Short mmCIF file of C-alpha atoms and ligand atoms in Angstrom, two decimals:
data_model
loop_
_atom_site.label_atom_id
_atom_site.label_comp_id
_atom_site.label_asym_id
_atom_site.label_seq_id
_atom_site.Cartn_x
_atom_site.Cartn_y
_atom_site.Cartn_z
CA MET A 1 -29.05 -31.62 -3.01
CA ALA A 2 -26.29 -30.43 -1.09
CA ILE A 3 -26.03 -26.76 -1.48
CA THR A 4 -22.22 -25.73 -3.03
CA ALA A 5 -20.52 -22.64 -2.96
CA ILE A 6 -20.49 -19.50 -5.60
CA LYS A 7 -18.96 -20.19 -8.81
CA GLY A 8 -15.52 -18.15 -8.44
CA PHE A 9 -15.48 -19.03 -4.41
CA ASN A 10 -13.18 -21.24 -3.17
CA ASP A 11 -12.54 -22.85 -0.03
CA ILE A 12 -8.93 -22.66 1.20
CA LEU A 13 -8.98 -25.80 3.15
CA PRO A 14 -6.38 -27.73 5.74
CA GLY A 15 -3.68 -29.24 3.56
CA GLU A 16 -3.62 -25.97 1.41
CA VAL A 17 -3.89 -23.40 4.38
CA GLU A 18 -0.42 -24.03 5.50
CA LYS A 19 0.96 -22.75 2.31
CA TRP A 20 -1.37 -19.40 2.86
CA GLN A 21 -0.01 -19.36 6.73
CA HIS A 22 3.07 -19.04 5.19
CA ILE A 23 3.21 -16.72 2.87
CA GLU A 24 1.10 -14.11 5.08
CA ALA A 25 3.46 -14.83 8.32
CA THR A 26 6.57 -13.80 5.48
CA ALA A 27 5.02 -11.11 3.95
CA ARG A 28 4.61 -9.61 7.92
CA ARG A 29 8.17 -10.50 8.49
CA VAL A 30 9.89 -8.45 5.36
CA PHE A 31 6.82 -5.50 5.69
CA GLY A 32 7.97 -5.20 9.14
CA LEU A 33 11.77 -4.71 7.93
CA TYR A 34 10.60 -1.82 5.90
CA GLY A 35 8.21 -0.27 8.67
CA PHE A 36 4.93 -0.94 7.47
CA ASP A 37 2.11 -1.13 9.77
CA GLU A 38 -1.15 -3.79 9.03
CA ILE A 39 -4.51 -1.62 8.14
CA ARG A 40 -7.50 -3.42 7.61
CA VAL A 41 -10.36 -1.76 5.91
CA PRO A 42 -13.60 -3.22 5.36
CA ILE A 43 -14.43 -5.40 2.05
CA MET A 44 -17.23 -2.92 1.22
CA GLU A 45 -17.21 0.08 0.37
CA LYS A 46 -19.81 3.44 -1.37
CA THR A 47 -19.36 2.49 -4.83
CA GLU A 48 -18.79 5.67 -5.89
CA LEU A 49 -15.21 5.21 -4.31
CA PHE A 50 -13.92 2.50 -6.69
CA ALA A 51 -15.60 4.64 -9.59
CA ARG A 52 -14.31 7.34 -8.89
CA SER A 53 -10.46 6.53 -8.36
CA ILE A 54 -9.63 3.49 -10.96
CA GLY A 55 -11.57 4.95 -13.43
CA ASP A 56 -14.81 4.55 -15.35
CA VAL A 57 -13.45 3.46 -18.84
CA THR A 58 -11.82 0.39 -16.65
CA ASP A 59 -12.41 -3.44 -17.20
CA ILE A 60 -12.72 -3.47 -13.65
CA VAL A 61 -15.60 -0.72 -12.79
CA GLU A 62 -16.88 -1.64 -16.31
CA LYS A 63 -17.27 -5.19 -15.99
CA GLU A 64 -16.23 -6.59 -13.09
CA MET A 65 -17.31 -5.00 -9.85
CA TYR A 66 -19.74 -6.91 -7.39
CA SER A 67 -21.86 -4.04 -7.03
CA PHE A 68 -25.42 -3.59 -4.78
CA VAL A 69 -28.07 -1.50 -3.35
CA ASP A 70 -28.62 -2.23 0.18
CA LYS A 71 -31.51 -2.15 1.76
CA GLY A 72 -31.36 1.16 2.56
CA GLU A 73 -30.94 1.86 -0.67
CA ASN A 74 -27.19 2.73 -0.32
CA ARG A 75 -25.02 1.43 -3.31
CA VAL A 76 -22.92 -0.12 -2.61
CA THR A 77 -19.06 -2.10 -4.10
CA LEU A 78 -17.41 -5.35 -2.72
CA ARG A 79 -14.16 -3.68 -2.87
CA PRO A 80 -12.19 -4.74 -6.13
CA GLU A 81 -8.56 -4.42 -5.08
CA GLY A 82 -6.98 -3.22 -1.62
CA THR A 83 -5.51 0.26 -2.59
CA ALA A 84 -8.56 2.71 -2.80
CA GLY A 85 -10.14 1.51 0.56
CA VAL A 86 -7.19 2.37 2.37
CA MET A 87 -6.36 5.63 0.75
CA ARG A 88 -10.25 6.27 1.98
CA SER A 89 -9.02 5.13 5.37
CA LEU A 90 -5.64 7.13 5.17
CA ILE A 91 -8.19 10.69 4.29
CA GLU A 92 -10.63 9.93 6.47
CA ASN A 93 -8.88 9.07 9.53
CA LYS A 94 -6.14 11.83 9.07
CA LEU A 95 -3.21 9.48 9.02
CA TYR A 96 -0.88 11.91 7.31
CA VAL A 97 -1.22 14.60 10.80
CA ALA A 98 0.97 12.76 12.69
CA ASP A 99 3.29 10.85 10.25
CA ALA A 100 3.50 12.92 6.44
CA VAL A 101 5.20 9.33 5.71
CA SER A 102 2.79 6.48 5.59
CA LYS A 103 3.69 2.51 5.05
CA LEU A 104 0.78 0.64 5.37
CA TYR A 105 0.32 -3.17 4.22
CA TYR A 106 -2.74 -5.04 4.47
CA MET A 107 -3.84 -8.32 3.46
CA GLY A 108 -7.34 -9.90 2.49
CA PRO A 109 -10.08 -11.12 -0.08
CA MET A 110 -11.12 -9.10 -3.09
CA PHE A 111 -13.64 -9.24 -5.02
CA ARG A 112 -14.08 -9.40 -9.00
CA TYR A 113 -16.89 -10.88 -11.84
CA GLU A 114 -14.31 -12.79 -14.02
CA ARG A 115 -14.58 -15.94 -15.99
CA PRO A 116 -13.00 -18.31 -13.13
CA GLN A 117 -10.19 -19.95 -14.31
CA LYS A 118 -6.86 -21.16 -12.47
CA GLY A 119 -5.48 -18.68 -11.02
CA ARG A 120 -8.42 -16.18 -11.54
CA TYR A 121 -11.68 -16.47 -9.71
CA ARG A 122 -14.59 -13.91 -8.21
CA GLN A 123 -13.02 -14.14 -5.23
CA PHE A 124 -9.38 -13.74 -4.62
CA HIS A 125 -6.66 -12.76 -1.92
CA GLN A 126 -4.22 -9.78 -1.83
CA ILE A 127 -1.39 -8.54 0.28
CA GLY A 128 -0.63 -5.40 -1.01
CA ALA A 129 1.37 -2.36 0.39
CA GLU A 130 1.54 1.10 -0.16
CA ILE A 131 3.42 4.46 0.50
CA THR A 132 2.21 8.03 1.25
CA GLY A 133 4.03 11.24 1.48
CA VAL A 134 7.13 11.03 0.20
CA ALA A 135 7.38 11.72 -4.22
CA ASP A 136 11.04 10.90 -4.05
CA PRO A 137 12.41 8.34 -6.79
CA LYS A 138 14.15 6.36 -3.84
CA VAL A 139 10.79 5.08 -2.43
CA ASP A 140 10.07 3.72 -5.80
CA ALA A 141 12.89 1.67 -5.44
CA GLN A 142 12.58 0.64 -1.83
CA VAL A 143 9.12 -0.47 -2.35
CA LEU A 144 9.96 -2.71 -5.50
CA THR A 145 13.16 -3.87 -3.85
CA MET A 146 10.99 -5.03 -0.91
CA LEU A 147 8.81 -6.87 -3.04
CA ARG A 148 11.71 -8.78 -4.48
CA HIS A 149 13.05 -9.71 -0.79
CA LEU A 150 9.83 -11.14 -0.54
CA PHE A 151 9.59 -13.13 -3.63
CA ASP A 152 13.10 -13.97 -2.66
CA GLU A 153 12.22 -15.23 0.80
CA LEU A 154 9.17 -17.09 -0.78
CA GLY A 155 11.60 -18.93 -2.60
CA ILE A 156 9.75 -17.71 -6.30
CA THR A 157 12.51 -16.51 -7.89
CA GLU A 158 11.31 -17.11 -11.46
CA PRO A 159 9.06 -13.90 -11.75
CA ALA A 160 10.96 -11.10 -13.83
CA LEU A 161 10.00 -7.77 -12.80
CA GLU A 162 8.87 -5.21 -15.19
CA ILE A 163 9.20 -1.41 -15.19
CA ASN A 164 7.37 1.01 -17.24
CA SER A 165 6.21 5.07 -16.79
CA LEU A 166 3.27 6.50 -17.28
CA GLY A 167 3.62 9.97 -17.04
CA CYS A 168 1.51 12.05 -15.46
CA GLN A 169 -0.74 14.98 -16.28
CA GLU A 170 1.64 17.16 -17.98
CA CYS A 171 3.25 14.50 -20.41
CA ARG A 172 0.12 12.12 -20.83
CA PRO A 173 -2.39 13.72 -22.73
CA ALA A 174 0.32 14.39 -25.52
CA TYR A 175 1.11 10.81 -25.37
CA ARG A 176 -2.30 10.16 -25.52
CA GLY A 177 -3.04 12.36 -28.96
CA LEU A 178 0.02 10.76 -30.52
CA LEU A 179 -0.71 7.05 -30.12
CA LYS A 180 -4.32 7.86 -31.07
CA ASP A 181 -3.58 9.68 -34.17
CA PHE A 182 -0.98 6.22 -34.77
CA LEU A 183 -3.99 3.74 -34.12
CA ARG A 184 -6.93 5.89 -36.14
CA SER A 185 -5.66 4.20 -39.37
CA ARG A 186 -5.62 0.76 -37.68
CA LEU A 187 -8.98 1.47 -36.15
CA ALA A 188 -10.19 -1.33 -38.17
CA GLU A 189 -8.11 -4.22 -37.16
CA LEU A 190 -8.44 -3.72 -32.89
CA CYS A 191 -10.85 -5.78 -30.98
CA ASP A 192 -14.16 -4.58 -29.97
CA ASP A 193 -12.95 -3.68 -26.62
CA CYS A 194 -10.44 -1.49 -27.80
CA ARG A 195 -11.77 0.81 -30.52
CA ARG A 196 -14.80 1.16 -27.89
CA ARG A 197 -11.99 2.40 -25.80
CA PHE A 198 -10.22 4.09 -28.72
CA ASP A 199 -11.44 7.75 -27.51
CA THR A 200 -11.70 7.30 -23.44
CA ASN A 201 -8.29 5.16 -22.76
CA PRO A 202 -6.53 4.53 -26.30
CA LEU A 203 -3.90 3.02 -23.86
CA ARG A 204 -5.60 -0.19 -23.26
CA ALA A 205 -4.67 -1.44 -27.15
CA LEU A 206 -1.09 -1.56 -26.05
CA ASP A 207 -1.49 -3.90 -23.79
CA CYS A 208 -4.37 -6.01 -25.44
CA LYS A 209 -3.84 -9.73 -25.93
CA ALA A 210 -6.13 -9.57 -28.80
CA THR A 211 -3.96 -11.26 -31.75
CA GLY A 212 -5.41 -7.81 -33.86
CA CYS A 213 -4.07 -5.17 -31.45
CA LYS A 214 -0.68 -6.81 -31.17
CA GLU A 215 -0.17 -6.35 -34.77
CA ALA A 216 -1.42 -2.76 -34.73
CA THR A 217 0.39 -1.55 -32.42
CA ALA A 218 3.73 -3.19 -32.66
CA GLY A 219 5.44 -0.10 -34.13
CA ALA A 220 3.33 2.55 -31.70
CA PRO A 221 5.15 5.31 -29.94
CA ALA A 222 5.95 4.58 -26.38
CA MET A 223 5.23 6.12 -23.44
CA LEU A 224 8.75 5.99 -22.08
CA ASP A 225 9.88 7.80 -25.30
CA HIS A 226 7.81 10.91 -24.88
CA LEU A 227 8.36 11.57 -20.66
CA CYS A 228 8.40 15.17 -19.93
CA GLY A 229 11.53 16.24 -18.45
CA GLN A 230 10.40 15.52 -14.73
CA CYS A 231 8.85 12.19 -15.40
CA ASP A 232 12.06 11.42 -16.95
CA GLU A 233 14.21 12.14 -14.82
CA HIS A 234 12.26 10.24 -11.69
CA PHE A 235 12.00 7.41 -14.60
CA SER A 236 16.23 7.19 -14.74
CA ALA A 237 16.73 7.93 -11.21
CA THR A 238 14.43 5.30 -10.21
CA LYS A 239 16.56 2.70 -12.31
CA HIS A 240 19.62 4.34 -10.43
CA PHE A 241 18.73 3.71 -7.01
CA LEU A 242 17.23 -0.29 -8.41
CA ASP A 243 20.82 -0.45 -9.18
CA LEU A 244 22.16 0.31 -6.12
CA ALA A 245 19.69 -1.78 -4.02
CA GLY A 246 21.16 -4.46 -6.33
CA THR A 247 17.25 -5.28 -7.72
CA GLY A 248 17.42 -6.72 -10.96
CA TYR A 249 14.67 -5.07 -13.54
CA ARG A 250 13.10 -4.76 -17.76
CA LEU A 251 11.22 -2.39 -19.32
CA ASN A 252 8.23 -2.71 -20.38
CA SER A 253 6.87 0.18 -22.39
CA ARG A 254 3.68 -1.49 -23.38
CA MET A 255 2.02 -2.17 -19.91
CA VAL A 256 -0.67 -0.22 -19.02
CA ARG A 257 -1.61 -1.10 -16.27
CA GLY A 258 -6.02 -1.93 -15.45
CA LEU A 259 -6.63 0.97 -13.11
CA ASP A 260 -6.62 4.86 -14.07
CA TYR A 261 -4.91 6.53 -10.76
CA TYR A 262 -1.40 5.21 -12.03
CA THR A 263 1.06 7.84 -12.80
CA ARG A 264 4.40 7.69 -13.37
CA THR A 265 6.77 3.77 -11.81
CA THR A 266 4.18 1.24 -12.93
CA PHE A 267 5.88 -2.40 -12.45
CA GLU A 268 4.50 -5.91 -12.82
CA LEU A 269 6.27 -9.49 -11.83
CA VAL A 270 5.63 -11.87 -14.65
CA THR A 271 5.85 -15.36 -14.68
CA GLY A 272 6.07 -17.76 -17.47
CA LEU A 273 4.99 -20.56 -14.80
CA LEU A 274 0.80 -19.73 -14.76
CA GLY A 275 -0.30 -19.20 -18.44
CA SER A 276 -2.15 -15.99 -19.57
CA GLN A 277 -2.58 -15.54 -15.54
CA SER A 278 0.90 -13.73 -16.42
CA ALA A 279 0.89 -11.04 -13.41
CA VAL A 280 1.60 -12.02 -10.07
CA ALA A 281 2.43 -8.92 -8.68
CA ALA A 282 1.69 -5.45 -9.88
CA GLY A 283 1.77 -1.84 -9.13
CA GLY A 284 2.22 1.53 -9.00
CA ARG A 285 2.89 5.44 -8.46
CA TYR A 286 -0.68 7.00 -7.54
CA ASP A 287 0.52 10.64 -7.37
CA GLY A 288 -2.65 12.20 -8.17
CA LEU A 289 -5.24 9.23 -6.13
CA ILE A 290 -5.27 10.73 -2.89
CA SER A 291 -5.95 14.59 -4.19
CA ASP A 292 -8.38 13.71 -6.59
CA LEU A 293 -10.30 11.38 -3.56
CA GLY A 294 -11.20 14.83 -1.76
CA GLY A 295 -7.54 14.62 0.54
CA PRO A 296 -4.16 16.44 0.61
CA SER A 297 -2.15 16.61 -2.25
CA MET A 298 0.03 14.05 -1.51
CA PRO A 299 2.01 11.67 -3.67
CA GLY A 300 1.58 7.87 -3.16
CA ILE A 301 3.14 4.17 -4.92
CA GLY A 302 1.84 0.82 -3.99
CA PHE A 303 1.53 -2.99 -5.51
CA ALA A 304 -0.60 -5.82 -5.10
CA MET A 305 -0.32 -9.43 -5.26
CA GLY A 306 -2.61 -12.26 -5.97
CA VAL A 307 -2.11 -15.24 -2.51
CA GLU A 308 -3.75 -17.97 -4.89
CA ARG A 309 -1.05 -17.21 -8.02
CA LEU A 310 1.43 -16.82 -5.37
CA ALA A 311 0.14 -20.31 -3.87
CA LEU A 312 0.38 -22.09 -7.44
CA LEU A 313 3.70 -20.92 -8.26
CA LEU A 314 4.11 -22.74 -4.80
CA GLU A 315 2.72 -25.92 -5.24
CA GLY A 316 3.94 -29.19 -4.44
CA GLU A 317 6.08 -27.94 -1.62
CA ARG A 318 4.81 -28.99 2.19
CA PHE A 319 3.75 -26.32 4.82
CA ARG A 320 2.30 -28.94 6.86
CA VAL A 321 3.51 -29.41 10.34
CA SER A 322 3.68 -32.59 11.60
CA PRO A 323 2.70 -33.30 15.73
CA ASP A 324 5.84 -34.20 17.79
CA LEU A 325 4.28 -37.49 19.29
CA PHE A 326 1.22 -39.73 19.49
CA ILE A 327 0.96 -41.40 22.53
CA VAL A 328 -0.05 -45.39 22.09
CA ALA A 329 -2.13 -46.27 24.67
CA ILE A 330 -2.46 -50.49 25.47
CA GLY A 331 -5.15 -51.65 27.57
CA GLY A 332 -7.92 -49.87 29.74
CA ASP A 333 -5.95 -48.29 32.21
CA ALA A 334 -3.50 -47.03 29.46
CA HIS A 335 -6.77 -45.04 28.16
CA PRO A 336 -6.52 -42.40 31.39
CA ALA A 337 -3.16 -41.93 31.66
CA ALA A 338 -2.16 -41.86 28.12
CA PHE A 339 -4.76 -38.90 28.49
CA ARG A 340 -4.13 -36.56 31.50
CA LEU A 341 -0.45 -37.02 29.63
CA MET A 342 -0.95 -35.70 26.50
CA CYS A 343 -2.56 -33.08 28.10
CA GLU A 344 0.36 -31.82 30.23
CA LEU A 345 2.69 -32.16 27.42
CA GLN A 346 0.28 -29.77 25.07
CA ARG A 347 0.13 -27.16 28.16
CA VAL A 348 4.14 -27.54 28.16
CA GLY A 349 4.32 -26.83 24.70
CA VAL A 350 4.28 -30.59 22.35
CA ALA A 351 2.10 -31.24 19.43
CA VAL A 352 0.69 -34.46 20.55
CA GLU A 353 -1.45 -36.68 19.59
CA MET A 354 -3.34 -40.16 20.56
CA ASP A 355 -6.62 -42.08 19.79
CA TYR A 356 -9.64 -40.81 21.49
CA GLU A 357 -11.82 -44.27 21.08
CA GLY A 358 -9.75 -46.92 22.53
CA LYS A 359 -8.84 -48.99 19.14
CA SER A 360 -6.48 -51.17 17.86
CA LEU A 361 -3.05 -51.15 18.61
CA LYS A 362 -2.23 -51.69 15.14
CA SER A 363 -4.97 -49.05 14.60
CA GLN A 364 -3.17 -46.40 16.62
CA MET A 365 -0.18 -47.41 14.96
CA ARG A 366 -1.50 -46.54 11.48
CA ARG A 367 -2.53 -43.11 12.59
CA ALA A 368 0.67 -42.13 14.15
CA ASP A 369 1.92 -43.13 10.75
CA LYS A 370 -0.62 -40.98 8.55
CA LEU A 371 -0.19 -38.02 10.77
CA SER A 372 3.62 -38.65 10.33
CA CYS A 373 4.57 -37.84 13.88
CA ARG A 374 8.10 -37.55 15.10
CA TYR A 375 7.66 -39.70 18.09
CA THR A 376 5.64 -42.11 19.05
CA LEU A 377 5.79 -43.28 23.08
CA ILE A 378 4.18 -47.01 23.78
CA ILE A 379 1.78 -47.22 27.07
CA GLY A 380 0.40 -50.54 28.16
CA GLU A 381 0.13 -52.46 32.03
CA SER A 382 3.65 -52.72 32.28
CA GLU A 383 4.50 -49.34 31.57
CA LEU A 384 2.03 -48.24 33.79
CA ALA A 385 3.54 -50.26 36.12
CA SER A 386 6.88 -49.23 35.91
CA GLY A 387 6.29 -45.33 35.49
CA ARG A 388 8.44 -45.65 31.89
CA ALA A 389 8.16 -46.33 28.34
CA PRO A 390 9.59 -46.47 25.37
CA LEU A 391 9.98 -43.09 23.07
CA LYS A 392 10.77 -44.17 19.64
CA GLU A 393 11.32 -41.72 16.90
CA MET A 394 9.81 -43.08 13.69
CA ALA A 395 12.05 -41.60 11.02
CA THR A 396 15.59 -43.89 12.37
CA GLY A 397 13.41 -46.46 14.71
CA SER A 398 15.76 -45.19 17.52
CA GLN A 399 14.82 -46.06 20.66
CA VAL A 400 14.69 -44.40 24.24
CA GLU A 401 13.06 -45.20 27.79
CA LEU A 402 11.68 -42.19 29.69
CA PRO A 403 9.99 -41.53 32.55
CA LEU A 404 6.48 -41.00 31.89
CA ASP A 405 6.58 -37.37 33.23
CA ALA A 406 5.51 -34.46 30.59
CA ALA A 407 8.66 -32.97 31.57
CA ALA A 408 11.33 -35.19 30.83
CA ILE A 409 9.52 -36.15 27.80
CA SER A 410 8.94 -32.57 26.44
CA LYS A 411 12.95 -32.28 27.43
CA THR A 412 13.73 -35.11 25.52
CA LEU A 413 11.58 -34.39 22.52
CA GLY A 414 13.04 -30.23 22.35
CA SER A 415 16.59 -31.41 21.95
P1 ATP B 1 -4.80 -9.84 -14.78
O1 ATP B 1 -3.89 -8.84 -15.67
O2 ATP B 1 -3.96 -11.13 -14.58
O3 ATP B 1 -6.30 -9.19 -15.13
P2 ATP B 1 -4.96 -7.46 -13.24
O4 ATP B 1 -4.01 -6.38 -13.72
O5 ATP B 1 -6.64 -7.40 -12.66
O6 ATP B 1 -4.33 -8.63 -13.40
P3 ATP B 1 -4.18 -6.09 -10.12
O7 ATP B 1 -5.13 -5.50 -10.49
O8 ATP B 1 -3.16 -5.67 -10.57
O9 ATP B 1 -4.35 -7.31 -11.28
O10 ATP B 1 -3.76 -7.25 -9.25
C1 ATP B 1 -2.74 -7.52 -8.45
C2 ATP B 1 -2.72 -8.89 -8.54
O11 ATP B 1 -4.28 -9.63 -8.18
C3 ATP B 1 -2.54 -9.75 -10.27
O12 ATP B 1 -1.04 -9.72 -10.14
C4 ATP B 1 -3.30 -11.03 -9.79
O13 ATP B 1 -1.95 -12.18 -8.99
C5 ATP B 1 -4.11 -11.09 -8.84
N1 ATP B 1 -5.15 -10.85 -9.11
C6 ATP B 1 -6.29 -9.93 -9.78
N2 ATP B 1 -7.36 -10.43 -10.43
C7 ATP B 1 -7.36 -12.08 -9.87
C8 ATP B 1 -8.70 -12.99 -10.21
N3 ATP B 1 -9.45 -12.42 -10.80
N4 ATP B 1 -8.16 -13.81 -9.56
C9 ATP B 1 -7.21 -14.26 -8.55
N5 ATP B 1 -6.14 -13.54 -8.72
C10 ATP B 1 -6.33 -11.92 -9.08
MG1 MG B 2 -7.79 -8.10 -14.32
#
């Protein structure tokens, strides 16, 4: 029996991978416009990094982490998200010393032990960006505007940007108390998870998908109505700067992110096209995270987007680039001549294919067609003798005769 991949772990095959390259290249280009540098951090970290940052009473830490004890008895975890590792690196390498403001982006695989389904896998990929060192709401607006810009560049305009504020250490505890008072008489209607988390993480009930929880929380108090003066001001200013940037949004006072480190502004890009996997990108401010991890007291904000879900939204679009030219060789002498010309053309930047095995003319033409080559060049005995061959544009059928010379051919193909 052949060995198969692990459940929830996917291959990204040729034909699909070009879409991923397009997404990654577009992200790099857009992030560059906003002054972000790439950072690459390990995919495995000490388990305590995630437990401490994401929070003990979150779905990720409670249920979804790939954690192991390695041969040296170290407790390690395959990263379930990117922010914790990037912040660990920022602190460990003291990146804030050379420049108090860091703008970093990353891309790569993440791991969560979830039930695999469309848009939800056990190894998945995120592209994320973080700005640390600035508390000003202009930065919140800038990050959201960059995220929207990236989606626009990818031609994905359907998702809506939803924003909320989760308050801070000053105002959230009081709100939590209010919410618990509200939920206490409705505990029986909540799902098992939400009942269990009632004491430790009652906010989760607000975005729980269970019908009972939805109904029970329908009239619940909203964090947005109970922000302290400073958080309220920060949120108003964020909305103002979003307006100035021309970045549209809607409020979602029930949005609770699944990670404990968020403070103030939180956001999601939500799509109606992927069923219950509705979030394609998500993030927020994390003003306490860096100091919680042993770094200086320093604010931060960032987001991550799911590349698999982006790819699903680009389904049907073609990103594979066809070869420029297929050289058809007929007869024993034509093959080495065609091979040599192909190598010369590849050297000067033309994407060329030929048949390596001396198949029939018909079979060569079929392959040129299958590869959607833009041009064919047919070389036989008489072309070898005259040193000239017909170059045919496949889409139009139009034909020109050219010298069998790499410079002349590449010039014609380029024009
Ligand atoms: P969801 O509500 O769908 O579980 P999440 O809140 O757990 O998402 P985040 O931790 O905020 O997601 O991660 C950011 C993005 O990463 C998500 O918006 C989504 O696009 C993607 N993502 C998260 N988990 C998975 C997964 N298991 N498979 C594929 N993509 C994922
Ligand atoms: Mg999740």
